[in-house]
């Protein structure tokens, strides 16, 4: 059935425009390049066993339609997760199995065309890689993994979103070694600015530790935090200071970006970015990788440092886990009378459904937020923000993310009647802030540590109550 | 590569209208790009933001943290959105001739 659909699509005269910019759109001999890339991936990786297993089951039952928030809105059959997976499985069956080869040579078969490669390039990026469909598949097919494999092969054939490629190239080959091209002097200037802000608001004079060797924690956040999220960073710093750990952490000047877009489209880049991260920790002789608020960065570090770091492996901890430990060990105090707004929590897919962080942020929030409300559903069955899988960094996908991929999320947030949506992820925050504007939702989006920053008492500095009183006074003045 | 033309100004831009060669920026170019950002006529307040961004970019090679932009110009974030409807990163930085921000920005 799927083969017939593929052939029809190949003959279709008009094709919906690809959602994203491709750096070199005029790649020639796409089908040949795709098959060569596919062959190389099968030769050098373990994906063959996985594809054989998936081909032996099915990818056509369609149970996954109920779980996909893209399909729920678009109603486009191309957005059904198993339809998408079957595109790649069909190419595998035809070109990389004996049965497929025989069938093609006896007659009635088909061969991969450039048009089918274009079709895959469209469809594999109409998915937020949230992996919610894996909850439904009765055969245990991981459609998110197949989508990533499809994107990986496409990228090896020269087809990948420009936004991801440009960022990763700068991170691995550029002078700044980070995805936002933030040079070291700008990092230093930003850290000085944050220290001034903290001195003003929290009443403590601090210097951010840069390149300090032999510290317990090497801190890596999404580099975009240094441009966009001062309260998240100051919240992180406030916890470290209040817990008495100010002399136990450091930022590295040679690599301070935890973003790993390889997770979204290329195992080859994923591995190299992980090795860069570990290399910086090793240079600093840091004990543990402490990863800031970011879903995919936390997941890629936690799950792939053990895979790729070899003998340089070191423990990985999410900042959320660190803060919860500080609260439960009573090393920091959060004032429960400061945050009185209704607060809800958005689970980033990469650390909830695909990870290990579901209860920890809720325990943090419940320890100081009076009015906490859950979304429905939440936790491992949460809906994606609608910008996952790297889509949020492609501005050109904005309208689609607002109208299609993020619509279910927008309705879900509205239903909570929350005033504050907490999302501990750079990707999710950007998408959710855009959703709030676009759908005119009556709430604000912030990081988890932005809220912690409001409630934390600073030993030797100002208490949360004192800061709140001062702010109230300033507002009436 | 697309070319953006407005009056006497003709510059190479990327798909989103950001300058491909930021060193070709001048005040006339800024005024021309501003027309694509829903800004008709740059006021003194616009120039305050643009000049700060431009100076910071020339010194550090990147845009400043948005909080720092607000603090140094004395404009709150919603005021910056009033001046540049697509916001500081996409609107104001484009007018100031900065390259398109990359990564999760």
Coordinates of C-alpha atoms in Angstrom, one line a residue:
Chain A
X1 CA 0.0 0.0 0.0
X2 CA 2.7 2.4 1.0
X3 CA 4.6 1.7 -2.2
X4 CA 1.6 2.7 -4.2
X5 CA 1.4 5.9 -2.3
X6 CA 5.0 6.6 -2.8
X7 CA 4.7 6.1 -6.6
X8 CA 1.7 8.4 -6.7
X9 CA 3.5 11.1 -4.8
X10 CA 6.5 10.8 -7.1
X11 CA 4.2 11.5 -10.1
X12 CA 2.4 14.4 -8.4
X13 CA 3.1 17.6 -10.4
X14 CA 3.0 20.0 -7.5
X15 CA 4.7 19.5 -4.1
X16 CA 4.0 21.5 -0.9
X17 CA 6.9 23.8 -0.2
X18 CA 9.5 22.5 2.2
X19 CA 9.0 24.1 5.6
X20 CA 12.7 25.1 6.1
X21 CA 15.6 26.6 4.3
X22 CA 18.2 24.2 2.8
X23 CA 21.7 25.6 2.4
X24 CA 22.3 24.1 -1.1
X25 CA 18.9 23.3 -2.4
X26 CA 20.1 22.2 -5.8
X27 CA 21.7 19.0 -4.8
X28 CA 22.0 16.8 -7.9
X29 CA 21.4 13.0 -8.2
X30 CA 19.6 13.1 -4.9
X31 CA 18.4 9.5 -5.1
X32 CA 21.9 8.1 -5.8
X33 CA 23.4 10.3 -3.0
X34 CA 20.6 9.1 -0.6
X35 CA 21.2 5.5 -1.4
X36 CA 25.0 5.9 -1.0
X37 CA 24.5 7.6 2.3
X38 CA 22.1 4.9 3.4
X39 CA 24.6 2.2 2.5
X40 CA 27.3 4.0 4.5
X41 CA 25.1 4.4 7.5
X42 CA 24.1 0.7 7.4
X43 CA 27.8 -0.3 7.1
X44 CA 29.1 1.8 9.9
X45 CA 26.3 1.7 12.5
X46 CA 23.9 -0.8 14.1
X47 CA 20.8 0.5 12.4
X48 CA 20.5 -2.6 10.1
X49 CA 19.3 -4.9 12.9
X50 CA 16.8 -2.3 14.0
X51 CA 15.5 -1.8 10.4
X52 CA 15.3 -5.6 9.9
X53 CA 13.3 -5.9 13.1
X54 CA 10.9 -3.1 12.2
X55 CA 10.4 -4.4 8.6
X56 CA 9.5 -7.8 10.0
X57 CA 6.7 -6.2 12.0
X58 CA 4.7 -3.5 10.3
X59 CA 4.3 0.2 10.2
X60 CA 0.8 0.4 8.9
X61 CA -1.7 -0.1 11.7
X62 CA -2.1 3.6 12.4
X63 CA -2.7 3.4 16.1
X64 CA -0.2 6.3 16.4
X65 CA -2.6 8.8 14.7
X66 CA -4.3 9.4 18.1
X67 CA -1.1 10.4 19.8
X68 CA 0.4 12.8 17.2
X69 CA -0.4 16.5 17.9
X70 CA 0.8 17.5 14.4
X71 CA -1.6 15.1 12.7
X72 CA -4.4 16.0 15.1
X73 CA -4.4 19.5 13.6
X74 CA -3.1 19.0 10.1
X75 CA -5.2 15.9 9.2
X76 CA -2.6 15.4 6.5
X77 CA -2.0 11.6 6.0
X78 CA 1.7 12.4 5.5
X79 CA 1.9 13.4 9.1
X80 CA 0.9 10.0 10.4
X81 CA 4.0 8.7 12.2
X82 CA 3.9 5.2 10.8
X83 CA 3.3 6.5 7.3
X84 CA 6.5 8.6 7.7
X85 CA 8.5 5.6 9.1
X86 CA 7.2 3.4 6.3
X87 CA 8.7 5.8 3.7
X88 CA 12.2 4.9 4.9
X89 CA 11.4 1.3 5.6
X90 CA 10.2 0.9 2.0
X91 CA 13.5 2.3 0.7
X92 CA 15.3 -0.1 2.9
X93 CA 13.2 -3.1 1.8
X94 CA 13.6 -2.2 -1.9
X95 CA 17.2 -1.3 -2.0
X96 CA 18.9 -3.2 0.9
X97 CA 17.1 -6.5 1.1
X98 CA 17.4 -9.5 -1.2
X99 CA 13.6 -9.8 -1.5
X100 CA 13.3 -6.1 -2.6
X101 CA 16.1 -6.6 -5.1
X102 CA 14.5 -9.7 -6.6
X103 CA 11.1 -8.1 -6.8
X104 CA 12.5 -5.1 -8.6
X105 CA 14.4 -7.2 -11.2
X106 CA 11.5 -9.7 -11.9
X107 CA 9.2 -6.8 -12.6
X108 CA 6.6 -4.6 -10.9
X109 CA 9.2 -3.0 -8.7
X110 CA 10.1 0.6 -8.2
X111 CA 13.3 2.5 -7.5
X112 CA 14.0 5.6 -5.4
X113 CA 13.7 8.8 -7.3
X114 CA 14.8 12.4 -6.6
X115 CA 11.2 13.3 -6.1
X116 CA 10.8 10.7 -3.3
X117 CA 13.9 12.1 -1.6
X118 CA 12.4 15.6 -1.7
X119 CA 9.2 14.1 -0.3
X120 CA 11.2 12.6 2.6
X121 CA 13.0 15.8 3.1
X122 CA 9.7 17.5 3.6
X123 CA 8.0 14.9 5.8
X124 CA 10.8 14.1 8.1
X125 CA 10.9 17.7 9.2
X126 CA 7.1 18.0 9.7
X127 CA 7.7 16.1 13.0
X128 CA 8.8 17.6 16.3
X129 CA 10.6 14.4 17.3
X130 CA 8.5 14.4 20.5
X131 CA 8.2 10.6 20.4
X132 CA 4.7 10.7 21.8
X133 CA 3.7 8.1 19.2
X134 CA 6.0 5.6 20.8
X135 CA 3.5 5.4 23.7
X136 CA 0.9 4.0 21.3
X137 CA 2.7 1.7 18.9
X138 CA 1.6 -1.9 19.7
X139 CA 4.7 -3.2 17.9
X140 CA 7.1 -1.0 19.8
X141 CA 8.3 0.9 16.7
X142 CA 10.2 4.1 17.7
X143 CA 9.0 6.5 15.0
X144 CA 11.1 9.3 16.5
X145 CA 14.3 7.2 16.0
X146 CA 13.3 6.3 12.4
X147 CA 12.7 10.0 11.7
X148 CA 16.1 10.9 13.1
X149 CA 17.7 8.1 11.0
X150 CA 15.9 9.5 7.9
X151 CA 17.2 13.0 8.7
X152 CA 20.7 11.6 9.3
X153 CA 20.8 9.9 5.9
X154 CA 19.4 13.1 4.2
X155 CA 22.1 15.2 5.9
X156 CA 24.8 12.8 4.7
X157 CA 23.3 13.2 1.2
X158 CA 23.6 17.0 1.5
X159 CA 20.1 17.8 2.6
X160 CA 19.6 19.4 6.0
X161 CA 18.0 22.6 7.4
X162 CA 20.4 25.5 7.0
X163 CA 19.7 26.8 10.6
X164 CA 21.0 23.5 12.1
X165 CA 23.9 23.2 9.7
X166 CA 25.1 26.8 10.2
X167 CA 24.9 26.5 14.0
X168 CA 26.6 23.1 14.2
X169 CA 29.4 24.2 11.8
X170 CA 30.2 27.2 14.0
X171 CA 30.2 25.0 17.1
X172 CA 32.6 22.4 15.6
X173 CA 34.6 24.4 13.2
X174 CA 34.1 28.1 14.0
X175 CA 36.2 30.5 16.0
X176 CA 33.6 30.8 18.8
X177 CA 32.9 27.1 19.2
X178 CA 29.2 27.7 20.0
X179 CA 25.9 27.7 18.1
X180 CA 25.1 31.4 18.7
X181 CA 28.6 32.7 17.7
X182 CA 29.2 34.2 21.1
X183 CA 32.9 35.1 21.3
X184 CA 34.7 34.7 24.6
X185 CA 35.1 38.5 25.4
X186 CA 31.3 38.8 25.0
X187 CA 30.8 35.9 27.5
X188 CA 33.1 37.7 29.9
X189 CA 31.2 41.0 29.5
X190 CA 27.9 39.1 30.0
X191 CA 29.1 37.4 33.1
X192 CA 30.2 40.8 34.5
X193 CA 26.8 42.2 33.7
X194 CA 25.1 39.4 35.5
X195 CA 27.3 39.8 38.5
X196 CA 26.3 43.5 38.6
X197 CA 22.7 42.6 38.3
X198 CA 23.0 40.1 41.2
X199 CA 24.8 42.6 43.4
X200 CA 22.0 45.1 42.8
X201 CA 19.1 42.7 43.3
X202 CA 20.4 40.1 45.7
X203 CA 22.9 42.2 47.7
X204 CA 25.9 39.9 47.2
X205 CA 29.1 40.7 45.4
X206 CA 30.2 37.8 43.3
X207 CA 32.5 37.0 40.4
X208 CA 31.5 34.3 38.0
X209 CA 34.1 31.5 38.0
X210 CA 35.7 31.2 34.5
X211 CA 38.3 28.5 33.7
X212 CA 38.8 27.5 37.3
X213 CA 40.5 24.1 37.4
X214 CA 39.6 21.1 39.6
X215 CA 36.1 22.2 40.5
X216 CA 33.3 19.7 41.3
X217 CA 31.0 21.1 38.6
X218 CA 31.7 22.2 35.0
X219 CA 28.7 24.2 34.0
X220 CA 27.3 24.1 30.5
X221 CA 24.0 25.7 29.4
X222 CA 22.4 26.4 26.1
X223 CA 24.5 29.3 24.9
X224 CA 21.3 31.2 24.1
X225 CA 20.8 31.6 27.8
X226 CA 23.7 34.1 27.8
X227 CA 21.8 36.2 25.2
X228 CA 18.2 35.7 26.3
X229 CA 17.7 34.3 29.8
X230 CA 19.4 36.4 32.5
X231 CA 16.9 35.2 35.2
X232 CA 17.5 31.5 34.4
X233 CA 21.3 32.0 34.8
X234 CA 21.0 34.2 37.9
X235 CA 18.6 31.6 39.3
X236 CA 21.3 28.9 38.7
X237 CA 24.0 31.1 40.2
X238 CA 21.8 32.0 43.2
X239 CA 21.3 28.3 44.0
X240 CA 25.0 27.6 43.8
X241 CA 25.8 30.6 46.0
X242 CA 23.1 30.0 48.6
X243 CA 24.0 26.3 48.8
X244 CA 27.6 27.3 49.6
X245 CA 28.9 25.8 46.4
X246 CA 30.3 29.1 44.8
X247 CA 33.9 27.7 45.0
X248 CA 32.9 24.3 43.6
X249 CA 31.9 25.2 40.0
X250 CA 33.2 26.8 36.9
X251 CA 32.3 27.8 33.4
X252 CA 34.8 27.0 30.6
X253 CA 35.9 29.7 28.2
X254 CA 36.7 27.3 25.3
X255 CA 33.4 25.6 25.3
X256 CA 30.4 26.8 27.2
X257 CA 27.6 25.7 24.9
X258 CA 25.6 22.5 25.9
X259 CA 23.4 22.7 22.7
X260 CA 23.7 19.5 20.6
X261 CA 21.7 19.7 17.4
X262 CA 23.2 16.5 16.4
X263 CA 20.5 14.8 18.5
X264 CA 18.0 16.1 16.0
X265 CA 19.5 15.2 12.7
X266 CA 23.0 13.6 12.7
X267 CA 24.6 11.0 14.8
X268 CA 28.0 12.0 13.3
X269 CA 27.7 15.5 14.7
X270 CA 26.1 14.3 17.9
X271 CA 29.2 12.3 18.7
X272 CA 31.6 15.1 17.9
X273 CA 29.7 17.7 20.0
X274 CA 29.6 15.3 23.0
X275 CA 33.4 14.8 22.6
X276 CA 33.9 18.6 22.6
X277 CA 31.9 18.9 25.8
X278 CA 33.8 16.1 27.5
X279 CA 37.1 17.6 26.3
X280 CA 36.4 20.9 27.9
X281 CA 35.4 19.2 31.2
X282 CA 38.7 17.3 31.0
X283 CA 40.7 20.4 30.3
X284 CA 39.2 22.0 33.4
X285 CA 39.5 18.7 35.3
X286 CA 35.9 19.2 36.4
X287 CA 34.2 16.4 38.4
X288 CA 30.7 16.5 37.0
X289 CA 29.1 18.0 33.9
X290 CA 26.3 20.3 35.3
X291 CA 23.9 21.0 32.5
X292 CA 21.7 24.1 32.6
X293 CA 18.0 24.3 31.9
X294 CA 17.6 22.7 28.5
X295 CA 15.8 19.5 27.5
X296 CA 17.7 18.2 24.5
X297 CA 21.1 19.4 25.9
X298 CA 20.4 17.5 29.2
X299 CA 19.3 14.4 27.4
X300 CA 22.1 14.3 24.9
X301 CA 24.7 14.8 27.6
X302 CA 23.2 12.3 30.0
X303 CA 22.5 9.6 27.5
X304 CA 25.5 10.0 25.1
X305 CA 28.4 11.0 27.3
X306 CA 28.5 7.3 28.5
X307 CA 28.3 6.2 24.8
X308 CA 30.9 8.4 23.3
X309 CA 33.3 9.6 26.0
X310 CA 35.2 6.4 26.4
X311 CA 37.7 6.5 29.2
X312 CA 37.0 10.3 29.7
X313 CA 33.5 9.5 30.9
X314 CA 32.3 11.6 33.8
X315 CA 29.0 12.0 35.6
X316 CA 26.3 14.2 34.2
X317 CA 23.8 16.1 36.3
X318 CA 20.9 18.3 35.3
X319 CA 20.7 21.6 37.1
X320 CA 17.1 20.6 38.1
X321 CA 18.5 17.5 40.0
X322 CA 21.1 19.7 41.6
X323 CA 18.6 22.2 42.9
X324 CA 16.3 19.5 44.2
X325 CA 19.2 18.0 46.1
X326 CA 20.0 21.4 47.6
X327 CA 16.3 21.8 48.7
X328 CA 16.0 18.3 50.2
X329 CA 19.3 18.5 52.0
X330 CA 18.1 21.9 53.3
X331 CA 21.1 23.7 51.9
X332 CA 19.0 26.4 50.4
X333 CA 15.7 27.9 51.5
X334 CA 12.9 29.0 49.2
X335 CA 10.3 31.3 50.7
X336 CA 6.8 29.8 50.2
X337 CA 5.0 33.1 50.5
X338 CA 6.5 34.9 47.5
X339 CA 5.0 33.2 44.4
X340 CA 1.3 33.5 44.7
X341 CA 0.3 33.3 41.1
X342 CA -1.2 30.1 39.6
X343 CA 1.8 28.1 38.1
X344 CA 1.8 25.2 35.7
X345 CA 4.7 23.1 34.4
X346 CA 5.5 22.1 30.8
X347 CA 7.5 18.9 30.5
X348 CA 10.2 19.1 27.8
X349 CA 9.9 15.9 25.8
X350 CA 13.6 15.2 25.8
X351 CA 13.9 15.0 29.6
X352 CA 10.4 13.7 30.5
X353 CA 9.2 11.1 27.9
X354 CA 12.7 10.5 26.5
X355 CA 14.5 11.0 29.8
X356 CA 14.4 10.8 33.6
X357 CA 13.1 14.2 34.8
X358 CA 9.4 14.2 35.6
X359 CA 9.0 14.4 39.4
X360 CA 12.1 16.4 40.3
X361 CA 10.9 19.8 39.0
X362 CA 7.4 19.2 40.5
X363 CA 9.0 18.6 43.9
X364 CA 10.9 21.8 43.5
X365 CA 7.8 23.8 42.5
X366 CA 5.6 22.3 45.2
X367 CA 8.1 23.2 47.8
X368 CA 7.5 27.0 47.3
X369 CA 4.6 27.6 44.9
X370 CA 1.2 27.9 46.6
X371 CA -1.0 27.4 43.6
X372 CA 0.4 24.7 41.3
X373 CA -1.8 23.1 38.6
X374 CA -1.0 20.3 36.2
X375 CA -1.7 20.3 32.5
X376 CA -3.7 17.4 31.0
X377 CA -2.0 15.2 30.1
X378 CA 1.4 15.8 31.7
X379 CA 4.6 14.0 32.6
X380 CA 5.7 11.3 30.2
X381 CA 2.4 11.7 28.2
X382 CA 2.8 15.5 27.8
X383 CA 2.3 17.3 24.6
X384 CA 5.3 18.8 22.9
X385 CA 5.7 22.6 22.8
X386 CA 5.4 22.2 19.0
X387 CA 8.9 23.3 18.3
X388 CA 10.9 20.2 19.1
X389 CA 13.4 18.4 17.0
X390 CA 15.3 21.6 16.0
X391 CA 12.3 23.2 14.4
X392 CA 12.2 26.2 16.8
X393 CA 15.6 27.3 15.6
X394 CA 14.3 27.6 12.0
X395 CA 12.4 30.9 12.0
X396 CA 10.9 30.1 8.7
X397 CA 8.8 27.3 10.4
X398 CA 7.2 29.9 12.7
X399 CA 3.7 30.0 11.1
X400 CA 3.5 26.2 10.9
X401 CA 4.7 25.9 14.5
X402 CA 2.0 28.4 15.6
X403 CA -0.9 27.1 13.6
X404 CA -0.2 23.4 13.4
X405 CA 2.4 21.8 15.6
X406 CA 1.9 24.1 18.7
X407 CA -1.9 24.5 18.6
X408 CA -2.7 21.6 20.9
X409 CA -0.2 22.9 23.4
X410 CA -1.7 26.4 23.2
X411 CA -5.1 25.0 24.0
X412 CA -3.7 22.8 26.8
X413 CA -2.1 25.9 28.4
X414 CA -5.2 28.0 28.1
X415 CA -7.2 25.3 29.9
X416 CA -5.0 25.4 33.0
X417 CA -5.8 29.1 33.5
X418 CA -2.3 29.4 34.9
X419 CA -0.6 32.8 35.0
X420 CA 2.9 31.4 34.8
X421 CA 4.1 28.5 32.6
X422 CA 7.4 27.1 33.7
X423 CA 9.4 25.4 31.0
X424 CA 13.0 24.4 31.9
X425 CA 14.3 24.3 28.3
X426 CA 15.7 26.9 25.9
X427 CA 13.9 25.3 22.9
X428 CA 10.5 25.0 24.7
X429 CA 10.7 28.5 26.2
X430 CA 11.2 30.2 22.8
X431 CA 8.3 28.2 21.2
X432 CA 6.0 28.7 24.2
X433 CA 6.7 32.5 24.3
X434 CA 5.8 32.7 20.6
X435 CA 2.7 30.6 21.2
X436 CA 1.6 32.9 24.0
X437 CA 1.9 36.0 21.7
X438 CA 0.3 34.3 18.7
X439 CA -2.6 32.8 20.5
X440 CA -2.9 35.7 23.0
X441 CA -2.7 33.4 26.0
X442 CA -3.1 35.2 29.3
X443 CA 0.1 34.0 30.9
X444 CA 3.9 34.4 31.0
X445 CA 6.5 31.7 30.2
X446 CA 9.7 31.4 32.2
X447 CA 12.4 28.9 33.2
X448 CA 12.2 27.0 36.4
X449 CA 15.2 28.8 37.9
X450 CA 13.6 32.2 37.0
X451 CA 10.9 31.3 39.6
X452 CA 13.5 29.9 42.0
X453 CA 15.3 33.2 41.8
X454 CA 12.3 35.1 43.0
X455 CA 11.8 32.9 46.1
X456 CA 15.4 32.1 47.2
X457 CA 16.8 33.5 50.4
X458 CA 20.4 34.7 50.0
X459 CA 22.6 34.1 53.1
X460 CA 24.5 37.3 53.7
X461 CA 22.4 39.0 51.1
X462 CA 18.8 40.0 50.8
X463 CA 16.0 37.6 51.7
X464 CA 13.2 37.0 49.1
X465 CA 10.8 38.9 51.3
X466 CA 13.2 41.9 51.5
X467 CA 13.6 42.0 47.7
X468 CA 9.8 41.7 47.3
X469 CA 9.2 44.7 49.7
X470 CA 11.8 46.7 47.9
X471 CA 10.3 46.0 44.5
X472 CA 6.8 47.0 45.8
X473 CA 8.3 50.2 47.2
X474 CA 10.0 51.0 43.9
X475 CA 6.8 50.3 42.0
X476 CA 4.8 52.9 44.1
X477 CA 7.6 55.5 44.0
Chain B
X1 CA 21.8 35.3 -2.8
X2 CA 18.9 37.7 -2.7
X3 CA 19.5 41.4 -3.1
X4 CA 17.5 44.0 -1.2
X5 CA 16.9 47.3 -3.0
X6 CA 15.3 50.4 -1.6
X7 CA 15.9 53.8 -3.2
X8 CA 19.6 54.1 -3.7
X9 CA 20.4 51.3 -1.4
X10 CA 21.2 47.8 -2.8
X11 CA 22.6 45.2 -0.5
X12 CA 23.0 41.4 -0.4
X13 CA 20.7 39.8 2.2
X14 CA 19.9 36.3 3.5
X15 CA 16.5 34.6 3.2
X16 CA 15.3 36.6 6.2
X17 CA 16.5 40.0 5.1
X18 CA 19.6 40.2 7.3
X19 CA 22.7 41.8 5.8
X20 CA 25.2 39.3 4.3
X21 CA 28.0 41.8 4.6
X22 CA 27.5 43.7 7.9
X23 CA 30.5 46.0 7.2
X24 CA 28.5 47.6 4.3
X25 CA 26.1 49.1 6.9
X26 CA 25.5 52.8 7.2
X27 CA 22.7 55.0 8.3
X28 CA 21.1 55.1 4.9
X29 CA 21.1 51.3 4.8
X30 CA 19.6 51.2 8.3
X31 CA 16.7 53.4 7.3
X32 CA 16.1 51.2 4.2
X33 CA 16.1 48.0 6.2
X34 CA 13.8 49.6 8.7
X35 CA 11.1 49.9 6.1
X36 CA 11.0 46.0 5.9
X37 CA 10.5 45.9 9.7
X38 CA 7.3 48.0 9.8
X39 CA 9.3 51.0 10.9
X40 CA 8.6 54.1 8.9
X41 CA 11.2 56.8 9.8
X42 CA 13.8 56.2 12.4
X43 CA 13.3 58.4 15.5
X44 CA 15.9 59.4 18.0
X45 CA 14.7 56.5 20.2
X46 CA 15.2 54.0 17.3
X47 CA 18.7 55.4 16.8
X48 CA 19.5 55.0 20.5
X49 CA 18.8 51.2 20.2
X50 CA 20.4 50.8 16.8
X51 CA 23.6 52.7 17.8
X52 CA 24.0 50.8 21.0
X53 CA 23.6 47.4 19.2
X54 CA 25.9 48.5 16.5
X55 CA 28.6 49.7 18.9
X56 CA 28.3 46.5 21.0
X57 CA 28.5 44.4 17.8
X58 CA 31.6 46.1 16.6
X59 CA 33.3 45.7 20.0
X60 CA 32.2 42.1 20.8
X61 CA 31.2 40.5 17.5
X62 CA 27.7 39.6 18.7
X63 CA 24.5 41.3 20.0
X64 CA 24.4 42.1 23.8
X65 CA 22.2 40.2 26.2
X66 CA 18.7 41.6 25.8
X67 CA 18.5 42.6 29.4
X68 CA 21.7 44.6 29.0
X69 CA 20.3 46.4 25.9
X70 CA 17.3 47.4 27.9
X71 CA 19.4 48.6 30.9
X72 CA 21.9 50.5 28.8
X73 CA 19.2 52.3 26.6
X74 CA 16.8 52.8 29.5
X75 CA 14.0 51.2 27.4
X76 CA 11.8 48.4 28.8
X77 CA 11.4 45.3 26.6
X78 CA 7.9 46.2 25.6
X79 CA 9.1 49.7 24.5
X80 CA 11.7 48.0 22.3
X81 CA 8.9 45.9 20.8
X82 CA 6.9 49.1 20.2
X83 CA 9.9 50.6 18.4
X84 CA 10.8 47.3 16.5
X85 CA 7.7 45.1 16.2
X86 CA 9.7 42.0 15.5
X87 CA 11.6 42.5 18.7
X88 CA 15.2 43.1 19.6
X89 CA 16.9 40.0 18.1
X90 CA 15.0 39.9 14.8
X91 CA 14.0 43.5 14.3
X92 CA 16.4 45.9 15.9
X93 CA 19.5 43.8 15.2
X94 CA 18.5 43.5 11.5
X95 CA 18.2 47.3 11.2
X96 CA 21.6 47.7 13.0
X97 CA 23.1 45.5 10.3
X98 CA 24.0 42.5 12.5
X99 CA 24.0 39.1 10.9
X100 CA 21.1 36.8 11.6
X101 CA 21.4 35.3 15.0
X102 CA 22.0 31.5 15.0
X103 CA 21.2 28.7 17.4
X104 CA 18.3 28.8 19.8
X105 CA 17.8 32.6 19.6

